[in-house]
Structures are given as C-alpha cells and as structure tokens.
Amino acid sequence: MDYYEILDVPKSASKEDIKKAFRAKARQLHPDVNKAPDAEERFKELGRAYETLMDEGKRALYDQYGEDGLKNAGFSNGPFDFGFGDISDIFASFFGGMGGFSSGYAQDVNVPVRGSDLRLDIELEFEQAVFGVEKEIKIDHLEPCEECDATGTDKSATETVCKTCRGQGRVQQSTQTILGNFTSVTTCPTCKGTGKDPGSQCRKCKGLGAVSCEKTIKIKIPQGVDSGSKIRIANEGDCGRNGGRPGDLYVVLFVKSSDTFEREGYDLYSEAEISMPQAVLGDTIIVKTIDGEQELHIPRSTQNLDRLTLKGLGVPHLGGQGQRGNQYVTIKILTPKKLSQEEESLWDSLLELEGKGDNKQKDNLAYLKGIKRAFKR
C-alpha cells in the first residue's frame, strides 16, 4: 500500500496538494456516498495516508522506511497510535466546522468498548537483556469505579438519561457545503459523551465509570532482547467500558551499554591486550565473557587487530532452543615503552639474527630497528 498512490499525488507533493487530493478522494470514497463493498476499507486507507503525509516527522519516516518504519517508531495504527485513532476524526478535523459525512463510525455510547492500550518504557542493564530478568513495575491505568459499579451513574439518582442526546452521547448537525450536504456527529456537549444526565453522574468517576489508579505487576523479560524490543502483556491496559475487555500493556525496552562488550544482533565484541612475545610465540590468556572469565588460546604469529572467536559465548537467541551467538575478541599487541639492559640486549640479538636471514627477514629487521628506536625515546 503506497500512501502517495492512494492520494494520487507525487512524492514531491506539498501539504496543500495533499489536502486538495484528500478532499476530492474523500467525497468519492466515503461509505455514505460510495456503496462499493470495499469503500469503507479504502476510505480508512485514505485517512491513514492523509494523516501520515501531513505530519512531517511521520512522512520522513515513511519516505525512508515505509510502513515498517512507522510501526517500529510506534506510529502504527495499533497500540501506539496516539494521534487520530479513528478515521472519522481525521475527516472531521479536515472539514472543520462544516463537519463530515454522516458517520458510520460513531459508536453507540452503550455498546461494549475495549479499553485503551498503554505503553511503558523501561531500562535494562546489559546483562539483564542478555539473560532475561523478572521485574516489578508500577503503572497508572483506569480501573472500573467501585462507587457506581462502573455505570458512571449515582446509585441514588432517579433521572439518569441526558436530555440533550437522549442517552446517545452524541449529537448530529447537518450542514450544506460546496461538496454537498454533510452531517457532523459530535460528542454531546451536555454529558460529554456519557449519555447520562450530568446531575446523575457518579461523583467519584464523574460519569466515566472508571477511575485512575496505580498498580504493581511482575513481568518476565526473556533472554536475548535488545533496545526497541516490545513485550505485550494482555489485559493490563485501561479497563473497557460497558463490559468491554481491558486493553493491553506494551512494554518497550531500552538496554544500557556495556563497558566491556559491543553487541551486534546476537554476537558480542570485545578486546584483549597481549605482549609481543605472546603474539610471536602464542599463549593462553584469560578474557572476560558475559558468562565470566574464560581461557582464550592465542596462536603463534598473531598479528595486531586479529580477531579470535569464542563460539557460543554470545547472546542467547530470543525464543531459541539453546542457540547463542559468538564472542569475537580483537587482539591488541602492546609495545613496551621502556627496556631494561637485558631486554635491549635480547632485542639486539634478535636484530642480528634477523639480519642474517632472507629478504623477508631483512624487511623484519627494519621493523625491529624502528621498535628499538622507539624504546630509546
């Protein structure tokens, strides 16, 4: 689904071009005018395209990464959509005081409504992300009001229905415009959408049937997560209305960096320092891994910045059956800054030995002399 194709505009289109295109297409596609079976879905797609391309930040993400970029940034039409949640809102905001078409999207105030999804960002230590952890978190959310049994109505009230909207929670207004006759469906100004007489509303929840409160829950974070990972916890969002089910809680993870390791996917990268004799002759050294200290074999003739592998000592795969990445250790060879007389004598002997060899050894001779000069500075 290409948003520019939906609106029939080029990628260079200005906001004014997009508005004009939306105005023309909306009149054609609205389900109250267009009776085609797919009219409603096409109208929703039109609204999503308009909403995205009119927002500079979302448009930039979409142009570079497409719909996946919007979803990863939390702009999907799912749990993290905090903008126009309903396509009818987009249409109403576009036409302003003229209103929208007669909306098939306006909900009856008394039907069950699912609760809103919530988002919580939490920070993890590097090791917690690698091996997983159980955390206790606090969230603010809406719970059913116990004072009125979630009805939003004072139990002692006799007159409960709003007289303005007759309990519907919304009112309609018809307007003649250049595009034809439009009907605007808006929230009732008297009861604020509850459908209840203001005098009969529960004083604790003010007619909403729900109150804000804090609760503590335990969540299990699996091994192998990384920054940007999202965990869905069903039914831990806001409570629903009129018997609707609760929303979900989405936990977004951010992982602290490590002083020892760099992470790329499931692989870890670190560094280790060795002396020149160790590099030449080989050795076994102790290095840090995410599991603790481990032995690492240094082969003979190891070169500076060579990378050695510790298989299976990387990050456990998320949801994997014991699979893990690797740890890659970059070797850094240390050159001593000062030499004792005995050490200098040994280097002199090595220089002489190198000087008697073949051309390759003579090349090494120049290198060794350079090292010796560096020691004497």
Coordinates of C-alpha atoms in Angstrom, one line a residue:
M1 CA 0.0 0.0 0.0
D2 CA 1.6 3.2 -1.2
Y3 CA 0.3 6.3 0.5
Y4 CA 1.2 8.6 -2.4
E5 CA -0.7 6.3 -4.8
I6 CA -3.7 6.2 -2.6
L7 CA -3.9 10.0 -2.6
D8 CA -2.8 10.1 -6.3
V9 CA 0.0 12.7 -5.6
P10 CA 3.7 12.7 -6.4
K11 CA 6.3 12.3 -3.6
S12 CA 7.1 16.0 -4.0
A13 CA 3.6 17.0 -3.2
S14 CA 3.1 19.9 -0.9
K15 CA 0.7 19.9 2.1
E16 CA -1.7 21.9 0.1
D17 CA -1.6 19.4 -2.8
I18 CA -2.3 16.6 -0.3
K19 CA -5.3 18.5 1.2
K20 CA -6.8 19.0 -2.2
A21 CA -6.3 15.4 -3.1
F22 CA -7.8 14.2 0.2
R23 CA -10.8 16.5 -0.3
A24 CA -11.5 15.1 -3.7
K25 CA -11.0 11.4 -2.8
A26 CA -12.9 11.6 0.5
R27 CA -16.0 12.7 -1.3
Q28 CA -15.8 9.8 -3.7
L29 CA -14.9 7.1 -1.2
H30 CA -17.0 7.8 1.9
P31 CA -19.3 4.8 2.6
D32 CA -22.3 7.1 2.8
V33 CA -21.7 8.0 -0.8
N34 CA -19.9 5.1 -2.3
K35 CA -21.8 1.8 -1.8
A36 CA -19.0 -0.5 -3.1
P37 CA -18.1 -3.3 -0.7
D38 CA -14.6 -2.1 -0.2
A39 CA -15.5 1.6 0.1
E40 CA -15.1 1.6 3.9
E41 CA -11.6 0.0 3.9
R42 CA -10.5 2.3 1.1
F43 CA -11.7 5.3 3.0
K44 CA -9.8 4.2 6.0
E45 CA -6.6 3.7 3.9
L46 CA -7.2 7.2 2.5
G47 CA -7.3 8.6 6.1
R48 CA -4.1 6.8 7.1
A49 CA -2.3 8.1 4.1
Y50 CA -3.5 11.7 4.8
E51 CA -2.6 11.5 8.4
T52 CA 0.9 10.3 7.7
L53 CA 1.8 12.6 4.8
M54 CA 0.5 15.7 6.6
D55 CA 2.9 15.1 9.6
E56 CA 6.4 16.0 8.7
G57 CA 8.0 13.5 11.1
K58 CA 5.8 10.6 10.0
R59 CA 6.3 11.5 6.4
A60 CA 10.1 11.5 6.7
L61 CA 10.0 8.0 8.3
Y62 CA 7.6 6.7 5.7
D63 CA 9.7 8.1 2.8
Q64 CA 12.8 6.4 4.1
Y65 CA 11.5 3.1 5.6
G66 CA 7.9 2.7 4.5
E67 CA 5.1 1.4 6.8
D68 CA 7.6 -0.7 8.8
G69 CA 9.5 2.4 9.8
L70 CA 6.2 3.9 11.2
K71 CA 5.5 0.7 13.1
N72 CA 8.9 0.5 14.6
A73 CA 8.7 4.1 15.7
G74 CA 5.4 3.5 17.5
F75 CA 3.2 5.1 14.8
S76 CA 1.3 2.1 13.7
N77 CA -2.5 2.0 13.7
G78 CA -2.2 -0.3 16.6
P79 CA -1.4 0.1 20.3
F80 CA 0.9 3.1 19.9
D81 CA -1.3 5.2 17.7
F82 CA -1.8 8.3 19.9
G83 CA -2.8 10.5 17.0
F84 CA -6.1 10.2 15.0
G85 CA -7.3 6.9 16.4
D86 CA -10.4 6.9 14.2
I87 CA -10.6 7.8 10.5
S88 CA -13.8 9.8 11.2
D89 CA -11.7 12.1 13.4
I90 CA -9.4 12.8 10.5
F91 CA -12.2 13.6 8.3
A92 CA -14.0 15.9 10.8
S93 CA -10.8 17.8 11.6
F94 CA -10.2 18.3 7.9
F95 CA -13.6 19.8 7.2
G96 CA -13.6 21.7 10.5
G97 CA -16.9 23.4 11.3
M98 CA -18.5 22.0 8.2
G99 CA -18.5 18.5 9.7
G100 CA -18.0 15.2 8.0
F101 CA -20.4 12.9 6.2
S102 CA -23.0 11.1 8.2
S103 CA -20.6 8.8 10.0
G104 CA -20.9 5.1 10.2
Y105 CA -18.0 5.2 12.6
A106 CA -19.8 7.0 15.5
Q107 CA -20.3 4.4 18.2
D108 CA -23.3 3.9 20.4
V109 CA -22.4 5.1 23.9
N110 CA -23.9 1.9 25.4
V111 CA -22.1 -0.7 23.4
P112 CA -19.1 -2.5 24.9
V113 CA -15.8 -0.7 24.2
R114 CA -12.4 -2.2 24.6
G115 CA -10.0 -0.4 26.9
S116 CA -7.1 1.7 25.7
D117 CA -3.7 0.1 25.3
L118 CA -0.9 1.5 27.4
R119 CA 2.8 1.9 26.8
L120 CA 5.6 1.8 29.4
D121 CA 9.3 2.3 28.7
I122 CA 11.8 0.5 31.0
E123 CA 15.6 0.5 31.0
L124 CA 17.6 -2.8 31.4
E125 CA 21.2 -3.5 32.4
F126 CA 23.2 -5.1 29.6
E127 CA 23.4 -8.5 31.3
Q128 CA 19.6 -8.4 32.1
A129 CA 18.9 -8.1 28.4
V130 CA 21.2 -10.9 27.5
F131 CA 19.9 -13.5 30.1
G132 CA 16.4 -12.2 30.9
V133 CA 15.1 -10.9 34.2
E134 CA 11.8 -10.7 36.2
K135 CA 10.9 -7.1 37.0
E136 CA 8.3 -5.5 39.2
I137 CA 6.8 -2.4 37.6
K138 CA 4.2 0.2 38.5
I139 CA 1.6 1.5 36.0
D140 CA -1.1 4.1 36.1
H141 CA -4.3 2.9 34.4
L142 CA -8.1 3.0 34.6
E143 CA -10.0 0.6 36.7
P144 CA -13.8 0.1 37.0
C145 CA -15.3 2.6 39.5
E146 CA -16.5 0.6 42.6
E147 CA -18.6 3.5 43.8
C148 CA -21.1 3.2 40.9
D149 CA -20.3 -0.4 39.8
A150 CA -18.7 1.1 36.6
T151 CA -22.0 2.5 35.4
G152 CA -21.0 6.1 35.8
T153 CA -24.3 6.9 37.5
D154 CA -25.0 7.8 41.1
K155 CA -26.9 4.9 42.6
S156 CA -29.4 7.2 44.3
A157 CA -30.2 9.2 41.1
T158 CA -33.7 8.9 39.6
E159 CA -33.3 10.8 36.3
T160 CA -30.3 9.3 34.6
V161 CA -30.6 9.9 30.8
C162 CA -29.1 13.1 29.2
K163 CA -31.9 15.1 27.7
T164 CA -29.8 16.7 25.1
C165 CA -28.7 13.5 23.3
R166 CA -31.3 11.2 24.8
G167 CA -28.7 8.9 26.2
Q168 CA -26.7 8.5 22.9
G169 CA -23.7 10.5 24.0
R170 CA -23.5 12.3 20.6
V171 CA -25.5 14.8 18.6
Q172 CA -25.8 15.4 14.9
Q173 CA -25.8 18.6 12.8
S174 CA -26.4 18.8 9.1
T175 CA -24.6 21.5 7.0
Q176 CA -24.8 22.4 3.4
T177 CA -21.3 22.8 1.8
I178 CA -19.8 23.1 -1.6
L179 CA -19.3 19.4 -1.6
G180 CA -22.9 18.7 -0.8
N181 CA -24.9 18.0 2.4
F182 CA -22.8 16.7 5.2
T183 CA -23.8 15.5 8.7
S184 CA -21.5 16.1 11.6
V185 CA -21.6 13.7 14.5
T186 CA -20.0 15.2 17.6
T187 CA -19.8 14.4 21.3
C188 CA -22.7 15.7 23.3
P189 CA -21.7 19.0 24.9
T190 CA -24.0 18.4 27.9
C191 CA -23.0 15.0 29.1
K192 CA -19.5 14.9 27.5
G193 CA -20.3 11.7 25.7
T194 CA -21.5 9.6 28.7
G195 CA -25.2 9.7 27.7
K196 CA -26.1 10.4 31.3
D197 CA -27.7 13.4 32.9
P198 CA -24.9 15.5 34.5
G199 CA -26.8 15.6 37.7
S200 CA -27.0 11.9 38.0
Q201 CA -23.3 11.2 37.3
C202 CA -21.2 9.4 39.9
R203 CA -19.2 12.0 41.8
K204 CA -16.1 9.8 42.1
C205 CA -15.6 9.0 38.4
K206 CA -17.6 11.9 37.0
G207 CA -19.7 9.7 34.9
L208 CA -16.9 7.8 33.2
G209 CA -17.4 4.5 35.1
A210 CA -13.7 4.3 35.7
V211 CA -11.1 5.8 37.9
S212 CA -7.3 6.2 37.6
C213 CA -5.1 4.2 40.0
E214 CA -1.7 2.8 40.3
K215 CA -1.0 -0.9 40.4
T216 CA 2.1 -3.1 40.6
I217 CA 2.7 -6.1 38.4
K218 CA 5.5 -8.6 37.7
I219 CA 6.7 -9.1 34.2
K220 CA 9.1 -11.7 32.8
I221 CA 11.6 -10.3 30.3
P222 CA 13.0 -13.2 28.1
Q223 CA 16.7 -13.6 27.3
G224 CA 18.1 -12.1 24.1
V225 CA 16.0 -8.9 24.0
D226 CA 17.5 -5.7 22.7
S227 CA 16.8 -2.0 22.7
G228 CA 13.5 -1.4 20.9
S229 CA 12.1 -4.9 21.8
K230 CA 8.4 -4.7 22.7
I231 CA 6.6 -7.1 25.1
R232 CA 2.8 -7.3 25.0
I233 CA 1.0 -8.1 28.3
A234 CA -2.6 -8.9 27.6
N235 CA -5.4 -7.2 29.6
E236 CA -3.1 -5.0 31.6
G237 CA -4.1 -1.7 29.9
D238 CA -7.1 0.5 30.8
C239 CA -10.4 -1.2 31.6
G240 CA -13.1 -1.3 29.0
R241 CA -16.5 0.4 29.1
N242 CA -19.9 -1.2 29.2
G243 CA -18.4 -4.6 29.7
G244 CA -15.7 -4.3 27.1
R245 CA -12.4 -6.1 27.7
P246 CA -9.4 -4.3 29.0
G247 CA -6.7 -3.0 26.7
D248 CA -3.1 -4.4 26.7
L249 CA 0.1 -3.1 28.1
Y250 CA 3.1 -2.8 25.8
V251 CA 6.5 -2.6 27.5
V252 CA 9.2 -1.1 25.3
L253 CA 12.8 -2.0 26.3
F254 CA 15.9 0.2 26.3
V255 CA 19.2 -1.5 27.1
K256 CA 22.2 0.2 28.7
S257 CA 25.6 0.0 27.0
S258 CA 28.4 -2.2 28.4
D259 CA 31.9 -1.1 29.3
T260 CA 33.3 -4.4 28.1
F261 CA 31.1 -5.5 25.2
E262 CA 29.7 -4.2 22.0
R263 CA 26.6 -6.0 20.7
E264 CA 25.5 -6.7 17.1
G265 CA 22.5 -8.9 17.0
Y266 CA 23.3 -12.0 18.9
D267 CA 27.1 -11.5 18.7
L268 CA 29.4 -9.8 21.2
Y269 CA 32.6 -8.0 20.5
S270 CA 35.4 -7.2 23.0
E271 CA 39.2 -6.5 23.1
A272 CA 42.2 -8.2 24.7
E273 CA 45.7 -6.9 25.1
I274 CA 48.8 -9.2 24.7
S275 CA 52.6 -8.6 24.7
M276 CA 54.8 -9.0 21.7
P277 CA 56.3 -12.3 22.9
Q278 CA 52.8 -13.7 23.4
A279 CA 51.9 -12.6 19.9
V280 CA 55.0 -14.3 18.4
L281 CA 55.1 -17.5 20.4
G282 CA 51.4 -17.9 21.2
D283 CA 49.9 -18.3 24.7
T284 CA 46.7 -18.8 26.6
I285 CA 45.1 -15.8 28.3
I286 CA 42.1 -15.1 30.4
V287 CA 39.4 -12.9 28.9
K288 CA 36.0 -11.6 30.1
T289 CA 32.9 -13.1 28.7
I290 CA 29.2 -12.5 29.5
D291 CA 29.4 -15.8 31.4
G292 CA 32.5 -14.8 33.4
E293 CA 36.2 -15.4 32.8
Q294 CA 37.3 -17.8 30.1
E295 CA 40.5 -19.1 28.6
L296 CA 41.4 -17.9 25.1
H297 CA 44.1 -19.5 23.0
I298 CA 46.5 -17.1 21.3
P299 CA 48.0 -18.8 18.2
R300 CA 51.7 -18.3 17.2
S301 CA 52.4 -15.3 15.0
T302 CA 49.2 -13.5 15.9
Q303 CA 49.0 -10.0 14.3
N304 CA 47.8 -6.8 15.7
L305 CA 43.9 -6.4 15.4
D306 CA 43.5 -10.1 14.6
R307 CA 40.0 -11.3 15.7
L308 CA 39.6 -14.6 17.6
T309 CA 36.3 -16.3 18.1
L310 CA 34.8 -17.8 21.3
K311 CA 31.9 -19.9 19.8
G312 CA 28.6 -20.0 21.6
L313 CA 29.5 -17.3 24.2
G314 CA 27.4 -14.6 22.7
V315 CA 23.8 -13.6 23.3
P316 CA 21.1 -16.3 23.6
H317 CA 18.7 -16.3 20.8
L318 CA 15.3 -14.8 21.6
G319 CA 12.9 -17.7 21.8
G320 CA 15.7 -20.0 20.6
Q321 CA 16.3 -23.6 21.9
G322 CA 19.7 -23.0 23.5
Q323 CA 21.2 -21.2 20.5
R324 CA 23.7 -18.5 21.1
G325 CA 25.8 -16.1 19.1
N326 CA 29.6 -15.9 19.3
Q327 CA 32.0 -13.6 21.1
Y328 CA 34.7 -12.0 18.9
V329 CA 37.9 -10.8 20.6
T330 CA 40.0 -8.2 18.8
I331 CA 43.7 -8.6 19.8
K332 CA 45.8 -5.6 20.5
I333 CA 49.6 -6.1 20.8
L334 CA 51.3 -3.9 23.3
T335 CA 54.7 -2.4 22.6
P336 CA 56.7 -1.7 25.7
K337 CA 57.8 1.9 26.2
K338 CA 61.0 1.1 28.1
L339 CA 63.5 -1.7 28.0
S340 CA 65.9 -3.0 30.7
Q341 CA 69.5 -3.6 29.6
E342 CA 68.8 -7.3 29.5
E343 CA 65.8 -6.8 27.3
E344 CA 67.7 -4.4 25.0
S345 CA 70.4 -7.0 24.7
L346 CA 67.9 -9.6 23.7
W347 CA 66.4 -7.3 21.0
D348 CA 69.9 -6.6 19.7
S349 CA 70.5 -10.4 19.4
L350 CA 67.2 -10.7 17.6
L351 CA 68.1 -7.9 15.2
E352 CA 71.4 -9.7 14.4
L353 CA 69.6 -12.9 13.8
E354 CA 67.0 -11.3 11.5
G355 CA 69.8 -9.5 9.6
K356 CA 71.4 -12.9 8.6
G357 CA 68.1 -14.2 7.1
D358 CA 66.5 -13.9 3.7
N359 CA 64.9 -10.8 2.2
K360 CA 61.7 -11.3 4.2
Q361 CA 63.8 -11.4 7.4
K362 CA 65.6 -8.2 6.3
D363 CA 62.3 -6.5 6.0
N364 CA 61.5 -7.5 9.5
L365 CA 64.9 -6.1 10.5
A366 CA 63.9 -2.6 9.5
Y367 CA 60.7 -3.0 11.5
L368 CA 62.6 -4.2 14.6
K369 CA 65.1 -1.3 14.4
G370 CA 62.2 1.0 14.4
I371 CA 60.9 -0.5 17.5
K372 CA 64.2 -0.3 19.2
R373 CA 64.5 3.4 18.3
A374 CA 61.0 3.9 19.9
F375 CA 62.2 2.3 23.1
K376 CA 65.1 4.8 23.4
R377 CA 62.9 7.9 23.1

